[in-house]
JSON list of C-alpha atoms in Angstrom, two decimals:
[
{"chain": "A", "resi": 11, "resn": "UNK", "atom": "CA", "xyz": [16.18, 2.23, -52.61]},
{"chain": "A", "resi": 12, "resn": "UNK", "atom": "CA", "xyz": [13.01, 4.36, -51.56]},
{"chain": "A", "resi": 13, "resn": "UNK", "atom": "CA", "xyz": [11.15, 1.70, -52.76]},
{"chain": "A", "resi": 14, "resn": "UNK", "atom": "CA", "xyz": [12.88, -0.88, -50.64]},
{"chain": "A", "resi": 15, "resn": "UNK", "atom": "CA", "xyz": [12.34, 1.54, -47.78]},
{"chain": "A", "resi": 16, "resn": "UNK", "atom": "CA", "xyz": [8.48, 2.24, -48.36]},
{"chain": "A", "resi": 17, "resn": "UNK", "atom": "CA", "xyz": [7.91, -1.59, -48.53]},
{"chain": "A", "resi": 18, "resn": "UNK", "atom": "CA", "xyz": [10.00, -1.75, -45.04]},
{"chain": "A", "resi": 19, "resn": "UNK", "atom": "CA", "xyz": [7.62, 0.75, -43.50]},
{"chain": "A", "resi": 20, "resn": "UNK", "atom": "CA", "xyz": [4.40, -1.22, -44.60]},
{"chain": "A", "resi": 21, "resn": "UNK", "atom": "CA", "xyz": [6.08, -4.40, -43.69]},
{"chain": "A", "resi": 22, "resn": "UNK", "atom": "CA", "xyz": [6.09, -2.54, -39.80]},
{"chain": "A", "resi": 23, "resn": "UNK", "atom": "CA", "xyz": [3.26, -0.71, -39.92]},
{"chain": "A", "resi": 24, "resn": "UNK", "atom": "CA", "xyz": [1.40, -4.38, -40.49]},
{"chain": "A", "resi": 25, "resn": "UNK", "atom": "CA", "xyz": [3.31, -5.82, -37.62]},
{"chain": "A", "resi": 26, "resn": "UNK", "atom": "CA", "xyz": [2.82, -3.37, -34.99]},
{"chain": "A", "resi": 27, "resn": "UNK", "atom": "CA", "xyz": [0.97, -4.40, -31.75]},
{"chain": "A", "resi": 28, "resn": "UNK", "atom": "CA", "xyz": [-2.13, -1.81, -32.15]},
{"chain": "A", "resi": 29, "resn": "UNK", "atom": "CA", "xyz": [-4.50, -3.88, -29.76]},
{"chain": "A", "resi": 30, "resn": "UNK", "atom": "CA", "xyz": [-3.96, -0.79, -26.75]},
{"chain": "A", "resi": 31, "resn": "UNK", "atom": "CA", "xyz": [-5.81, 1.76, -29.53]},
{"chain": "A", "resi": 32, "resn": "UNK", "atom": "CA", "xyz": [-8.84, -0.74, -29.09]},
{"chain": "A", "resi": 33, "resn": "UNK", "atom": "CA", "xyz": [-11.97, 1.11, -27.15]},
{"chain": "A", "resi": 34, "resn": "UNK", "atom": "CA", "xyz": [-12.37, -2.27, -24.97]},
{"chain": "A", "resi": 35, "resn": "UNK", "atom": "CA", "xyz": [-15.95, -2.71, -23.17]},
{"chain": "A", "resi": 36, "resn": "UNK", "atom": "CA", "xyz": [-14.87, 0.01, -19.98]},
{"chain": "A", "resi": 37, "resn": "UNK", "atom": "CA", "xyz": [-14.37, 2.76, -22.25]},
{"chain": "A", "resi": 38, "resn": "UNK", "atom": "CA", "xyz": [-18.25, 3.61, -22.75]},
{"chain": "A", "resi": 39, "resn": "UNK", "atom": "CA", "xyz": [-19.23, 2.59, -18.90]},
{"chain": "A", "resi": 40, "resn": "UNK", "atom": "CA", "xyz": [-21.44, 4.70, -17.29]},
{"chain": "A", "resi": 41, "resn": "UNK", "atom": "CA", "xyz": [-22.05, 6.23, -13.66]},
{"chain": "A", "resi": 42, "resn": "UNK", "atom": "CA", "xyz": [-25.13, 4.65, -12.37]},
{"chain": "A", "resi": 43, "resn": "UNK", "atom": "CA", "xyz": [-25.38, 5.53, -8.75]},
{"chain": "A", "resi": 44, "resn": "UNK", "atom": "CA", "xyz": [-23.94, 8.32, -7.39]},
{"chain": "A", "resi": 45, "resn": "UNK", "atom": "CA", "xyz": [-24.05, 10.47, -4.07]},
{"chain": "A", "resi": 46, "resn": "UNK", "atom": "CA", "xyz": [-21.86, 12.54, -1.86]},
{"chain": "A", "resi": 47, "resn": "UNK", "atom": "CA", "xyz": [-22.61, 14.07, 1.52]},
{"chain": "A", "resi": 48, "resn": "UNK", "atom": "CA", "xyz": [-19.23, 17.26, 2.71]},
{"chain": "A", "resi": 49, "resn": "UNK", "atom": "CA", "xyz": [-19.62, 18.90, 5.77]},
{"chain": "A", "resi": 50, "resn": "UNK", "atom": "CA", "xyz": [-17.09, 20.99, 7.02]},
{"chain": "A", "resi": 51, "resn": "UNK", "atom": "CA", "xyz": [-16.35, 17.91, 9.80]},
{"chain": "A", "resi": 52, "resn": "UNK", "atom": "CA", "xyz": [-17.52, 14.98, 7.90]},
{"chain": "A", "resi": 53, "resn": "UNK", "atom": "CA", "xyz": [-17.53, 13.13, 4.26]},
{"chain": "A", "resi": 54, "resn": "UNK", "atom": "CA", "xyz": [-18.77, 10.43, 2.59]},
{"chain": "A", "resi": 55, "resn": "UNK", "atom": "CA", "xyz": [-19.77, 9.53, -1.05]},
{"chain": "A", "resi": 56, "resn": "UNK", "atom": "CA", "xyz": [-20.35, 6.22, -3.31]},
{"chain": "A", "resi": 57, "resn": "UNK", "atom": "CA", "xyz": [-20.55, 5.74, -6.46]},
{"chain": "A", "resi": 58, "resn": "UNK", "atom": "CA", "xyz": [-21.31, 2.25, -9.09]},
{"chain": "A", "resi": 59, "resn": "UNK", "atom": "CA", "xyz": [-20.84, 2.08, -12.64]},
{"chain": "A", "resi": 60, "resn": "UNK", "atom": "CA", "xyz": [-22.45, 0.21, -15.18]},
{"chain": "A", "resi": 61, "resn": "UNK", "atom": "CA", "xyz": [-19.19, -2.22, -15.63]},
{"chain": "A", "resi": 62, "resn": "UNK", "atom": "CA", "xyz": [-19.17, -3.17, -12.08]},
{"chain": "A", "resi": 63, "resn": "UNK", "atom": "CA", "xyz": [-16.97, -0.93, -10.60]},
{"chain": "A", "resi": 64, "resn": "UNK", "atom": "CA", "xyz": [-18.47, 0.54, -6.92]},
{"chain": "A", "resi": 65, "resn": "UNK", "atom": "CA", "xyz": [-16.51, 2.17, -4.27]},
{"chain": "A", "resi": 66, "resn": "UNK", "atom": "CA", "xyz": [-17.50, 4.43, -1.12]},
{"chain": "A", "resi": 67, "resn": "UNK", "atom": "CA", "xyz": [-15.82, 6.14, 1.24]},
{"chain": "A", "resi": 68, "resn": "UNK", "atom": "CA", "xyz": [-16.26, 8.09, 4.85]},
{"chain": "A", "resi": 69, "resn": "UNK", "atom": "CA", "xyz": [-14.19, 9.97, 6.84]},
{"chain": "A", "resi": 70, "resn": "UNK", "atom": "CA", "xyz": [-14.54, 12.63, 10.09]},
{"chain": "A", "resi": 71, "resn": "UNK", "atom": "CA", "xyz": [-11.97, 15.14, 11.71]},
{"chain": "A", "resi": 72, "resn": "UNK", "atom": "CA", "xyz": [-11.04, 13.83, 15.15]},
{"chain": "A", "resi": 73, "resn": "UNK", "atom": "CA", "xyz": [-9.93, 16.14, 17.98]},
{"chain": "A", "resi": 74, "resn": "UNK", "atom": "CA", "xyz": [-11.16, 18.90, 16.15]},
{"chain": "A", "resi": 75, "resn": "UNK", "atom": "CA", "xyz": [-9.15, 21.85, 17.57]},
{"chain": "A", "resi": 76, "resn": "UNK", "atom": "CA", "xyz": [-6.50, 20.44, 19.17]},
{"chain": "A", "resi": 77, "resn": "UNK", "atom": "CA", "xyz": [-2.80, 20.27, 18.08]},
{"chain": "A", "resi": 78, "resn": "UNK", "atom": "CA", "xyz": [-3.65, 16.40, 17.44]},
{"chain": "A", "resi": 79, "resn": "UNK", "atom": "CA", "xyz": [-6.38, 16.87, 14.69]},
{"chain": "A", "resi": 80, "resn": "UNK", "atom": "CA", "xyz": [-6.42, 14.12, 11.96]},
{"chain": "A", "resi": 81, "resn": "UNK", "atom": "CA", "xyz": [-9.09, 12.69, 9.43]},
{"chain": "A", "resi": 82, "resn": "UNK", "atom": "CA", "xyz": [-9.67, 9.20, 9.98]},
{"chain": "A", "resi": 83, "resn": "UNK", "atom": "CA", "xyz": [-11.21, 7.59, 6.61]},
{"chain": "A", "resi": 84, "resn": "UNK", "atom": "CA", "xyz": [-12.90, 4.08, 6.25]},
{"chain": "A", "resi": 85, "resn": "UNK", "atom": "CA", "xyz": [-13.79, 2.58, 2.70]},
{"chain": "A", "resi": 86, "resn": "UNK", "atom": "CA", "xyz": [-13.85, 0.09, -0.22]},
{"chain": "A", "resi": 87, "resn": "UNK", "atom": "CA", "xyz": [-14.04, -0.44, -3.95]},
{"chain": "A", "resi": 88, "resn": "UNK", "atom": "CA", "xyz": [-14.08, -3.23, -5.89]},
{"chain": "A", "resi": 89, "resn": "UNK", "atom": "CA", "xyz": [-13.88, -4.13, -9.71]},
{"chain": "A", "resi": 90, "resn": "UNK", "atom": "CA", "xyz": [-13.58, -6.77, -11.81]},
{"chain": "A", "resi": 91, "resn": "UNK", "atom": "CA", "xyz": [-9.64, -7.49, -13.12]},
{"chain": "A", "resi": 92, "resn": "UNK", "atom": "CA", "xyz": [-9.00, -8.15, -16.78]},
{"chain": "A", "resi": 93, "resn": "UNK", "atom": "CA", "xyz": [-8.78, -12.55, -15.79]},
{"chain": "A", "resi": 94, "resn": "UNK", "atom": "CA", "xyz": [-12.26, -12.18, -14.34]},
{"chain": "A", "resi": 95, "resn": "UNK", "atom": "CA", "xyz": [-11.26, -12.07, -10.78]},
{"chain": "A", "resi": 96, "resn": "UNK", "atom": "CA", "xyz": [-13.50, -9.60, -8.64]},
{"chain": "A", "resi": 97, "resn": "UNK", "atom": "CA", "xyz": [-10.93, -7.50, -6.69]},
{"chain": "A", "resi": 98, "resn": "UNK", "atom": "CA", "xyz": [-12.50, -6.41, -3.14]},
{"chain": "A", "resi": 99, "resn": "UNK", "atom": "CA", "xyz": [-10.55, -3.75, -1.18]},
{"chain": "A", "resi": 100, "resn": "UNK", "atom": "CA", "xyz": [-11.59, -2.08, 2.30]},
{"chain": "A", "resi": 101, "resn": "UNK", "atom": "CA", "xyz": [-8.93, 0.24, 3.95]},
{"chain": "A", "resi": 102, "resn": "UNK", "atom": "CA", "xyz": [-8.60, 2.49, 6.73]},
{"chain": "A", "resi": 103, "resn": "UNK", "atom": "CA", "xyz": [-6.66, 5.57, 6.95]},
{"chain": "A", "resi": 104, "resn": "UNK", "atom": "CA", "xyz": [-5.72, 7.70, 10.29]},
{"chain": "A", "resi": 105, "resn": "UNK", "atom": "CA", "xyz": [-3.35, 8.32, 12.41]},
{"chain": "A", "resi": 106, "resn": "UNK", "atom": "CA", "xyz": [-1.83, 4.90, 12.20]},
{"chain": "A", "resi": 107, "resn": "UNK", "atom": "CA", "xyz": [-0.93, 5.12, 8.29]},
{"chain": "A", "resi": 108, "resn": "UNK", "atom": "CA", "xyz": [-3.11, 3.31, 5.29]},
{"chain": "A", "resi": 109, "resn": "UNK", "atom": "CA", "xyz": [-4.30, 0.17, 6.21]},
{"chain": "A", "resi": 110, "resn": "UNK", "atom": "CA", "xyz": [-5.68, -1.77, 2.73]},
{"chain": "A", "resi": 111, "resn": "UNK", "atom": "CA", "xyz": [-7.18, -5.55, 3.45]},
{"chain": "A", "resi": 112, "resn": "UNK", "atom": "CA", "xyz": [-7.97, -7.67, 0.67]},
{"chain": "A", "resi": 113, "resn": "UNK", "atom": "CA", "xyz": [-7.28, -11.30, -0.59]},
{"chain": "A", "resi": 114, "resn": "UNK", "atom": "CA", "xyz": [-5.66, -10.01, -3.50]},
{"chain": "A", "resi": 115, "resn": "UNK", "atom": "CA", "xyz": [-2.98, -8.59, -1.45]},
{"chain": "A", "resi": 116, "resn": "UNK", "atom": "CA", "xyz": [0.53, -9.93, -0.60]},
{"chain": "A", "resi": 117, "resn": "UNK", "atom": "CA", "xyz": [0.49, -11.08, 3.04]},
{"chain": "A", "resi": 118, "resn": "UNK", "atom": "CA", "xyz": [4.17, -11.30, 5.20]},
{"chain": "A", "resi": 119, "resn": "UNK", "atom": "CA", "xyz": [5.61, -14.88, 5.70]},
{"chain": "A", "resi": 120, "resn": "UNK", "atom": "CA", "xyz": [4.78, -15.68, 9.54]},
{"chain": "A", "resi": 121, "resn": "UNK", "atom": "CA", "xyz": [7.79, -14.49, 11.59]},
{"chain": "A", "resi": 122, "resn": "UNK", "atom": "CA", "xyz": [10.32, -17.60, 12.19]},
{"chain": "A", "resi": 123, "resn": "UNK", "atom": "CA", "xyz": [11.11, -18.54, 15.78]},
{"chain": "A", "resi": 124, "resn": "UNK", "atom": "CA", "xyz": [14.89, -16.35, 16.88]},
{"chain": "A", "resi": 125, "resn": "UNK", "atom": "CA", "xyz": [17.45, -19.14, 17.52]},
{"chain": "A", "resi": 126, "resn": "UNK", "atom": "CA", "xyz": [18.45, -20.27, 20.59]},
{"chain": "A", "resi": 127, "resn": "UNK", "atom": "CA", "xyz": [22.35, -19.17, 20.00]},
{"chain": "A", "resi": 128, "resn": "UNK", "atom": "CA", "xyz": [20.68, -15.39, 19.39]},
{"chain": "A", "resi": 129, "resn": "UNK", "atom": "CA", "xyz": [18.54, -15.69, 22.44]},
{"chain": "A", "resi": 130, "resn": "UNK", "atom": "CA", "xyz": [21.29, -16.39, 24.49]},
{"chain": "A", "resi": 131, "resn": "UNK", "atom": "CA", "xyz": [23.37, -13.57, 23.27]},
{"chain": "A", "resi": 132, "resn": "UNK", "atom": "CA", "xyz": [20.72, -11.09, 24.09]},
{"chain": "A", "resi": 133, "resn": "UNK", "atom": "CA", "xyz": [20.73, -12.11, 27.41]},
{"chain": "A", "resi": 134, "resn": "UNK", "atom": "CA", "xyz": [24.30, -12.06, 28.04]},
{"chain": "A", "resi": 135, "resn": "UNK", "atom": "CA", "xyz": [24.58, -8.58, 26.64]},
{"chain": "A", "resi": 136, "resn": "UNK", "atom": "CA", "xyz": [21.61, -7.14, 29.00]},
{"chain": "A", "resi": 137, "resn": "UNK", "atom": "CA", "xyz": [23.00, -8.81, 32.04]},
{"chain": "A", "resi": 138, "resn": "UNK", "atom": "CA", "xyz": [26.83, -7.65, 31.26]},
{"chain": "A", "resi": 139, "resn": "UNK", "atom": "CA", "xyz": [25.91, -4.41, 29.58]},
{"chain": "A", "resi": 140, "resn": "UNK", "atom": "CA", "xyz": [25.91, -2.27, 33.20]},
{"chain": "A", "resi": 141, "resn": "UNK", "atom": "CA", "xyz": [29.81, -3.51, 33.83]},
{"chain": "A", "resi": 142, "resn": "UNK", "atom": "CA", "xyz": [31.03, -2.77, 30.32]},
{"chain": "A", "resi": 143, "resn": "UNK", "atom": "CA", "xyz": [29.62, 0.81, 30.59]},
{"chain": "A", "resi": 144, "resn": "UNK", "atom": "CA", "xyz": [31.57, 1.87, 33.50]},
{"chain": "A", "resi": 145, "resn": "UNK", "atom": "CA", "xyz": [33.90, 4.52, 32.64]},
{"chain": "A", "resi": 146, "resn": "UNK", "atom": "CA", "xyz": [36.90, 2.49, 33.90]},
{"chain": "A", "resi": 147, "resn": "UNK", "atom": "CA", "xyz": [35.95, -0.73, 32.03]},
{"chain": "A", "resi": 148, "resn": "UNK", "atom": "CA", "xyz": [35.78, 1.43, 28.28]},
{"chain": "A", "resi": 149, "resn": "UNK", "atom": "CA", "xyz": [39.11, 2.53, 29.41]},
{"chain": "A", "resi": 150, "resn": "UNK", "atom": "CA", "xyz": [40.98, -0.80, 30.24]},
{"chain": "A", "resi": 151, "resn": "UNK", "atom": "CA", "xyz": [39.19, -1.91, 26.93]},
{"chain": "A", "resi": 152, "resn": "UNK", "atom": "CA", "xyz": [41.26, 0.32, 24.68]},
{"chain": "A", "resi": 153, "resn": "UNK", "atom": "CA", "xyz": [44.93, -0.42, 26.90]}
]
């Protein structure tokens, strides 16, 4: 029986998917270009590797000061995906949120016209809204 079990253990040792323990070609890249500029109001930095992969980034404090103060950032990287595609992303981020752009990324169906039946309901409800408000009318409503 420990025999049976010892041949088992080869048997699924030899079928195991290993292939992630592989050093692929990214794990020896190295930094070739490098440089960074802080100031206490300001940023930016870049940096390239010898695999292709290259990003920078900038940013500034605006209304330094004031209750309102916020970093606004602009920047980009790009790399090369596993297919061979050469993924290109610039993004903003401020007060308005993160704001990625590349043609890699999902874009929104276009927004379908709102039906006629829908448009017309709208309507009725803004023009008859100031009647059915009254106090009276919310009254007669429930009796």
């Amino acid at each position: 029986m420990k025999s049976f079990v010892a041949v088992l253990a080869l048997v699924a040792l030899a079928a195991a998917d290993v292939a992630h323990l592989q050093r692929g070609a990214d794990a020896d890249a190295q930094i070739v270009k490098q440089e960074a500029d802080v100031g206490p109001e300001s940023f930016q930095y870049s940096y390239q590797t010898s695999n292709g992969i290259a990003g920078q980034e900038s940013g500034a404090l605006k209304n330094v000061g004031s209750e309102a103060e916020a970093i606004s950032v602009q920047g980009s990287n790009q790399y090369t995906a596993p297919g061979g595609e050469v993924i290109s992303l610039t993004y903003t981020a401020d007060e308005n949120g993160y704001q990625p752009q590349g043609a890699h990324l999902p874009t929104p169906p276009a927004p379908e016209a709102i039906p006629e039946y829908i448009v017309r309901s709208i309507k009725y409800n803004a023009e008859h809204a100031a009647r059915e408000a009254s106090p009276q009318s919310a009254y007669k409503a429930r009796f």
